[in-house]
Structure formats: structure tokens, C-alpha cells
Amino acid sequence: MGLLIGGVAFALVAVWIVTARLRTRSQTYRQGADQVARHLGRNTTSDNRETWVEIWDCHPLTIPMIREVAESMGYEYTGDSLNRRNAAKSLVFKPPKPKQRRLNL
């Protein structure tokens, strides 16, 4: 019984991974740019932590295109590395500095 449950779980995970890969391979350039914006938008903290954009997730875009999209949003390219979560090649960006608000008295 345990072997059957393990086999079904393995099959479900395999289907999930394959569908994610097929989805990225069939997306348009606009959808790839939206994926870049989605990755950059996940960094909503104000402590200026680096943001990672996985290259495979933005498939039709090349590395210079990904950098151009991120830099147009105000992010600064700091390098590339392997993602800590899944070892995918990623580009690392530093978010723009938050705007200082002045208190008018």
C-alpha cells in the first residue's frame, strides 16, 4: 500500500514539473517579460534584499533582455548565480532605493 502511494505521489510531482516546463516553453515574449516583473515584484520588503530571477522561467527572453526589463523597472544587475532553492541559474538584482518622503510642516 505504501509503495502505491509513493508511486502516485512521484507521478503527480513529475506531471507538475513537466507541465511547468511546457508552460514556460510555450509562452510569448510578453509573458516572459511579465514573469520577470513577477519575480522582481516578490521582493516587497524595504530592506533592499537582492531579488533572484530564474532564467528558465522567462524562456523566450535572453539574458540581456531580462536585464533590460529589470533595469527599466529601476533594478540594478549585480551578477548571476545558482538559485538556493532549486539550483536553477538565476540573475541577481538589487532593488531600487525607496523614495524618501518629506514631512511638510
CSV table of N, CA and C in Angstrom, one decimal:
chain,number,residue,atom,x,y,z
A,1,MET,N,0.8,-1.2,0.0
A,1,MET,CA,0.0,0.0,0.0
A,1,MET,C,0.9,1.3,0.0
A,2,GLY,N,1.9,1.2,0.8
A,2,GLY,CA,2.8,2.4,0.9
A,2,GLY,C,3.5,2.6,-0.4
A,3,LEU,N,3.9,1.6,-1.1
A,3,LEU,CA,4.6,1.7,-2.4
A,3,LEU,C,3.6,2.3,-3.4
A,4,LEU,N,2.4,2.0,-3.4
A,4,LEU,CA,1.4,2.5,-4.3
A,4,LEU,C,1.2,4.0,-4.1
A,5,ILE,N,1.2,4.4,-2.8
A,5,ILE,CA,1.0,5.9,-2.5
A,5,ILE,C,2.3,6.6,-2.9
A,6,GLY,N,3.4,6.0,-2.7
A,6,GLY,CA,4.7,6.7,-3.1
A,6,GLY,C,4.8,6.8,-4.6
A,7,GLY,N,4.3,5.8,-5.4
A,7,GLY,CA,4.3,5.8,-6.8
A,7,GLY,C,3.4,6.9,-7.4
A,8,VAL,N,2.2,7.0,-6.8
A,8,VAL,CA,1.2,8.0,-7.2
A,8,VAL,C,1.8,9.4,-6.9
A,9,ALA,N,2.4,9.6,-5.7
A,9,ALA,CA,3.0,10.9,-5.4
A,9,ALA,C,4.1,11.3,-6.3
A,10,PHE,N,4.9,10.3,-6.7
A,10,PHE,CA,6.0,10.5,-7.6
A,10,PHE,C,5.4,10.9,-9.0
A,11,ALA,N,4.4,10.3,-9.4
A,11,ALA,CA,3.8,10.6,-10.7
A,11,ALA,C,3.2,12.0,-10.7
A,12,LEU,N,2.5,12.3,-9.6
A,12,LEU,CA,1.9,13.7,-9.6
A,12,LEU,C,3.0,14.8,-9.6
A,13,VAL,N,4.1,14.6,-8.9
A,13,VAL,CA,5.2,15.6,-8.9
A,13,VAL,C,5.8,15.7,-10.3
A,14,ALA,N,6.0,14.5,-11.0
A,14,ALA,CA,6.5,14.5,-12.3
A,14,ALA,C,5.6,15.3,-13.3
A,15,VAL,N,4.3,15.0,-13.2
A,15,VAL,CA,3.4,15.8,-14.1
A,15,VAL,C,3.4,17.2,-13.8
A,16,TRP,N,3.5,17.6,-12.5
A,16,TRP,CA,3.6,19.0,-12.1
A,16,TRP,C,4.8,19.7,-12.7
A,17,ILE,N,6.0,19.0,-12.6
A,17,ILE,CA,7.2,19.6,-13.2
A,17,ILE,C,7.2,19.7,-14.7
A,18,VAL,N,6.7,18.7,-15.4
A,18,VAL,CA,6.6,18.7,-16.8
A,18,VAL,C,5.7,19.8,-17.3
A,19,THR,N,4.5,19.9,-16.7
A,19,THR,CA,3.6,21.0,-17.1
A,19,THR,C,4.2,22.4,-16.9
A,20,ALA,N,4.9,22.6,-15.8
A,20,ALA,CA,5.6,23.9,-15.6
A,20,ALA,C,6.6,24.2,-16.7
A,21,ARG,N,7.4,23.2,-17.1
A,21,ARG,CA,8.4,23.3,-18.1
A,21,ARG,C,7.7,23.6,-19.5
A,22,LEU,N,6.6,22.9,-19.8
A,22,LEU,CA,5.9,23.1,-21.1
A,22,LEU,C,5.3,24.5,-21.1
A,23,ARG,N,4.8,24.9,-20.0
A,23,ARG,CA,4.2,26.2,-20.0
A,23,ARG,C,5.2,27.3,-20.3
A,24,THR,N,6.4,27.2,-19.7
A,24,THR,CA,7.4,28.2,-20.0
A,24,THR,C,7.9,28.2,-21.4
A,25,ARG,N,8.0,27.0,-22.0
A,25,ARG,CA,8.4,26.8,-23.4
A,25,ARG,C,7.5,27.4,-24.4
A,26,SER,N,6.2,27.5,-24.0
A,26,SER,CA,5.2,27.9,-25.0
A,26,SER,C,4.7,29.3,-24.8
A,27,GLN,N,5.4,30.1,-23.9
A,27,GLN,CA,4.9,31.4,-23.6
A,27,GLN,C,5.5,32.4,-24.6
A,28,THR,N,4.9,33.6,-24.7
A,28,THR,CA,5.3,34.6,-25.6
A,28,THR,C,6.4,35.5,-25.0
A,29,TYR,N,6.9,36.5,-25.7
A,29,TYR,CA,7.9,37.4,-25.1
A,29,TYR,C,7.2,38.3,-24.1
A,30,ARG,N,6.0,38.7,-24.3
A,30,ARG,CA,5.2,39.5,-23.3
A,30,ARG,C,5.1,38.7,-22.0
A,31,GLN,N,4.7,37.4,-22.1
A,31,GLN,CA,4.5,36.6,-20.9
A,31,GLN,C,5.9,36.4,-20.2
A,32,GLY,N,7.0,36.3,-21.0
A,32,GLY,CA,8.3,36.2,-20.4
A,32,GLY,C,8.7,37.5,-19.6
A,33,ALA,N,8.3,38.7,-20.2
A,33,ALA,CA,8.6,39.9,-19.5
A,33,ALA,C,7.7,40.0,-18.3
A,34,ASP,N,6.5,39.5,-18.3
A,34,ASP,CA,5.6,39.5,-17.2
A,34,ASP,C,6.2,38.6,-16.1
A,35,GLN,N,6.8,37.5,-16.4
A,35,GLN,CA,7.5,36.6,-15.5
A,35,GLN,C,8.6,37.4,-14.8
A,36,VAL,N,9.4,38.1,-15.5
A,36,VAL,CA,10.5,38.9,-14.9
A,36,VAL,C,9.9,39.9,-13.9
A,37,ALA,N,8.8,40.6,-14.3
A,37,ALA,CA,8.2,41.6,-13.4
A,37,ALA,C,7.6,40.8,-12.1
A,38,ARG,N,7.1,39.7,-12.3
A,38,ARG,CA,6.5,38.9,-11.2
A,38,ARG,C,7.6,38.5,-10.2
A,39,HIS,N,8.8,38.0,-10.8
A,39,HIS,CA,9.9,37.7,-9.9
A,39,HIS,C,10.4,38.9,-9.1
A,40,LEU,N,10.5,40.0,-9.8
A,40,LEU,CA,11.0,41.2,-9.2
A,40,LEU,C,10.0,41.8,-8.2
A,41,GLY,N,8.7,41.6,-8.4
A,41,GLY,CA,7.7,42.1,-7.6
A,41,GLY,C,7.5,41.3,-6.3
A,42,ARG,N,8.1,40.1,-6.2
A,42,ARG,CA,8.1,39.3,-5.0
A,42,ARG,C,8.9,39.9,-3.8
A,43,ASN,N,9.8,40.8,-4.2
A,43,ASN,CA,10.6,41.5,-3.1
A,43,ASN,C,9.9,42.7,-2.7
A,44,THR,N,9.0,42.6,-1.7
A,44,THR,CA,8.2,43.7,-1.3
A,44,THR,C,8.7,44.2,0.1
A,45,THR,N,9.8,43.7,0.6
A,45,THR,CA,10.4,44.2,1.8
A,45,THR,C,11.2,45.5,1.5
A,46,SER,N,11.4,46.3,2.6
A,46,SER,CA,12.1,47.6,2.4
A,46,SER,C,13.5,47.5,2.8
A,47,ASP,N,14.1,46.3,3.0
A,47,ASP,CA,15.5,46.2,3.5
A,47,ASP,C,16.4,46.0,2.3
A,48,ASN,N,16.0,46.2,1.1
A,48,ASN,CA,16.8,46.2,-0.1
A,48,ASN,C,17.6,44.9,-0.3
A,49,ARG,N,16.9,43.7,0.0
A,49,ARG,CA,17.5,42.4,-0.3
A,49,ARG,C,17.5,42.2,-1.8
A,50,GLU,N,18.5,41.4,-2.2
A,50,GLU,CA,18.6,41.0,-3.6
A,50,GLU,C,17.4,40.2,-4.0
A,51,THR,N,17.1,40.3,-5.3
A,51,THR,CA,16.0,39.6,-5.9
A,51,THR,C,16.6,38.7,-7.0
A,52,TRP,N,16.1,37.4,-7.0
A,52,TRP,CA,16.6,36.4,-8.0
A,52,TRP,C,15.5,36.2,-9.1
A,53,VAL,N,16.0,36.3,-10.3
A,53,VAL,CA,15.1,36.0,-11.5
A,53,VAL,C,15.7,34.7,-12.1
A,54,GLU,N,14.9,33.6,-12.1
A,54,GLU,CA,15.3,32.4,-12.7
A,54,GLU,C,15.2,32.5,-14.3
A,55,ILE,N,16.3,32.2,-14.9
A,55,ILE,CA,16.4,32.4,-16.4
A,55,ILE,C,15.4,31.4,-17.1
A,56,TRP,N,15.3,30.2,-16.7
A,56,TRP,CA,14.4,29.2,-17.4
A,56,TRP,C,13.0,29.6,-17.3
A,57,ASP,N,12.6,30.4,-16.3
A,57,ASP,CA,11.2,30.7,-16.1
A,57,ASP,C,10.7,31.9,-17.1
A,58,CYS,N,11.7,32.6,-17.6
A,58,CYS,CA,11.4,33.7,-18.6
A,58,CYS,C,11.9,33.3,-20.0
A,59,HIS,N,11.6,32.1,-20.4
A,59,HIS,CA,12.1,31.4,-21.5
A,59,HIS,C,12.4,32.1,-22.8
A,60,PRO,N,11.5,32.7,-23.4
A,60,PRO,CA,11.8,33.3,-24.8
A,60,PRO,C,12.8,34.5,-24.6
A,61,LEU,N,12.9,35.1,-23.5
A,61,LEU,CA,13.8,36.2,-23.3
A,61,LEU,C,15.3,35.7,-23.1
A,62,THR,N,16.2,36.4,-23.7
A,62,THR,CA,17.6,36.2,-23.5
A,62,THR,C,18.1,36.9,-22.2
A,63,ILE,N,19.3,36.6,-21.8
A,63,ILE,CA,19.8,37.3,-20.6
A,63,ILE,C,19.9,38.8,-20.7
A,64,PRO,N,20.4,39.3,-21.9
A,64,PRO,CA,20.3,40.8,-22.0
A,64,PRO,C,18.9,41.4,-22.0
A,65,MET,N,17.9,40.6,-22.5
A,65,MET,CA,16.6,41.1,-22.5
A,65,MET,C,16.0,41.1,-21.1
A,66,ILE,N,16.3,40.1,-20.3
A,66,ILE,CA,15.9,40.1,-18.9
A,66,ILE,C,16.5,41.2,-18.1
A,67,ARG,N,17.8,41.5,-18.4
A,67,ARG,CA,18.5,42.6,-17.7
A,67,ARG,C,17.8,43.9,-18.1
A,68,GLU,N,17.5,44.1,-19.4
A,68,GLU,CA,16.9,45.3,-19.8
A,68,GLU,C,15.5,45.6,-19.2
A,69,VAL,N,14.7,44.5,-19.1
A,69,VAL,CA,13.4,44.6,-18.4
A,69,VAL,C,13.5,45.0,-17.0
A,70,ALA,N,14.5,44.4,-16.3
A,70,ALA,CA,14.7,44.7,-14.9
A,70,ALA,C,15.2,46.1,-14.7
A,71,GLU,N,16.2,46.5,-15.5
A,71,GLU,CA,16.7,47.8,-15.3
A,71,GLU,C,15.7,48.9,-15.7
A,72,SER,N,14.8,48.6,-16.6
A,72,SER,CA,13.7,49.6,-16.9
A,72,SER,C,12.8,49.8,-15.7
A,73,MET,N,12.8,48.8,-14.8
A,73,MET,CA,11.9,48.9,-13.6
A,73,MET,C,12.7,49.5,-12.4
A,74,GLY,N,14.0,49.9,-12.7
A,74,GLY,CA,14.8,50.5,-11.6
A,74,GLY,C,15.7,49.6,-10.9
A,75,TYR,N,15.7,48.3,-11.2
A,75,TYR,CA,16.6,47.3,-10.5
A,75,TYR,C,18.0,47.4,-11.1
A,76,GLU,N,19.0,47.1,-10.3
A,76,GLU,CA,20.4,47.1,-10.7
A,76,GLU,C,20.9,45.7,-10.7
A,77,TYR,N,21.5,45.3,-11.9
A,77,TYR,CA,22.1,43.9,-12.0
A,77,TYR,C,23.3,43.8,-11.2
A,78,THR,N,23.4,42.8,-10.4
A,78,THR,CA,24.6,42.6,-9.5
A,78,THR,C,25.4,41.3,-9.9
A,79,GLY,N,24.8,40.4,-10.7
A,79,GLY,CA,25.5,39.2,-11.1
A,79,GLY,C,24.6,38.1,-11.3
A,80,ASP,N,25.2,36.9,-11.6
A,80,ASP,CA,24.4,35.7,-11.8
A,80,ASP,C,24.9,34.6,-10.8
A,81,SER,N,24.0,33.7,-10.5
A,81,SER,CA,24.3,32.7,-9.5
A,81,SER,C,23.3,31.5,-9.7
A,82,LEU,N,23.5,30.5,-8.9
A,82,LEU,CA,22.6,29.4,-8.8
A,82,LEU,C,21.6,29.7,-7.7
A,83,ASN,N,20.3,29.5,-8.0
A,83,ASN,CA,19.3,29.8,-7.0
A,83,ASN,C,19.4,28.8,-5.8
A,84,ARG,N,19.3,29.3,-4.7
A,84,ARG,CA,19.4,28.5,-3.5
A,84,ARG,C,18.3,27.4,-3.3
A,85,ARG,N,17.2,27.7,-3.9
A,85,ARG,CA,16.0,26.8,-3.7
A,85,ARG,C,16.1,25.6,-4.6
A,86,ASN,N,16.4,25.8,-5.9
A,86,ASN,CA,16.3,24.7,-6.8
A,86,ASN,C,17.5,24.6,-7.7
A,87,ALA,N,18.6,25.3,-7.5
A,87,ALA,CA,19.8,25.2,-8.2
A,87,ALA,C,19.7,25.6,-9.7
A,88,ALA,N,18.7,26.4,-10.0
A,88,ALA,CA,18.5,27.0,-11.4
A,88,ALA,C,19.3,28.2,-11.5
A,89,LYS,N,19.9,28.4,-12.7
A,89,LYS,CA,20.7,29.6,-13.0
A,89,LYS,C,19.8,30.8,-12.9
A,90,SER,N,20.2,31.8,-12.1
A,90,SER,CA,19.4,33.0,-11.9
A,90,SER,C,20.3,34.2,-12.0
A,91,LEU,N,19.6,35.3,-12.3
A,91,LEU,CA,20.2,36.6,-12.3
A,91,LEU,C,19.8,37.3,-11.0
A,92,VAL,N,20.8,38.0,-10.5
A,92,VAL,CA,20.5,38.7,-9.2
A,92,VAL,C,20.4,40.2,-9.4
A,93,PHE,N,19.4,40.8,-8.8
A,93,PHE,CA,19.2,42.2,-9.0
A,93,PHE,C,19.0,42.8,-7.6
A,94,LYS,N,19.5,44.1,-7.5
A,94,LYS,CA,19.3,44.9,-6.3
A,94,LYS,C,18.2,45.8,-6.6
A,95,PRO,N,17.2,45.9,-5.7
A,95,PRO,CA,16.0,46.7,-5.9
A,95,PRO,C,16.4,48.2,-5.8
A,96,PRO,N,15.6,49.1,-6.4
A,96,PRO,CA,15.8,50.5,-6.3
A,96,PRO,C,15.6,51.0,-4.8
A,97,LYS,N,16.3,52.0,-4.5
A,97,LYS,CA,16.2,52.6,-3.2
A,97,LYS,C,14.8,53.2,-3.0
A,98,PRO,N,14.2,53.0,-1.8
A,98,PRO,CA,12.8,53.5,-1.6
A,98,PRO,C,12.9,55.1,-1.6
A,99,LYS,N,11.9,55.7,-2.1
A,99,LYS,CA,11.9,57.2,-2.1
A,99,LYS,C,11.6,57.7,-0.7
A,100,GLN,N,12.4,58.7,-0.4
A,100,GLN,CA,12.3,59.3,0.9
A,100,GLN,C,11.1,60.3,0.9
A,101,ARG,N,10.2,60.2,1.8
A,101,ARG,CA,9.1,61.2,1.9
A,101,ARG,C,9.5,62.3,2.9
A,102,ARG,N,9.2,63.5,2.5
A,102,ARG,CA,9.5,64.6,3.3
A,102,ARG,C,8.2,65.0,4.1
A,103,LEU,N,8.4,65.4,5.3
A,103,LEU,CA,7.3,65.8,6.1
A,103,LEU,C,7.2,67.3,6.0
A,104,ASN,N,6.1,67.8,5.5
A,104,ASN,CA,5.9,69.2,5.3
A,104,ASN,C,5.1,69.7,6.5
A,105,LEU,N,5.7,70.7,7.3
A,105,LEU,CA,5.1,71.2,8.4
A,105,LEU,C,4.6,72.6,8.2
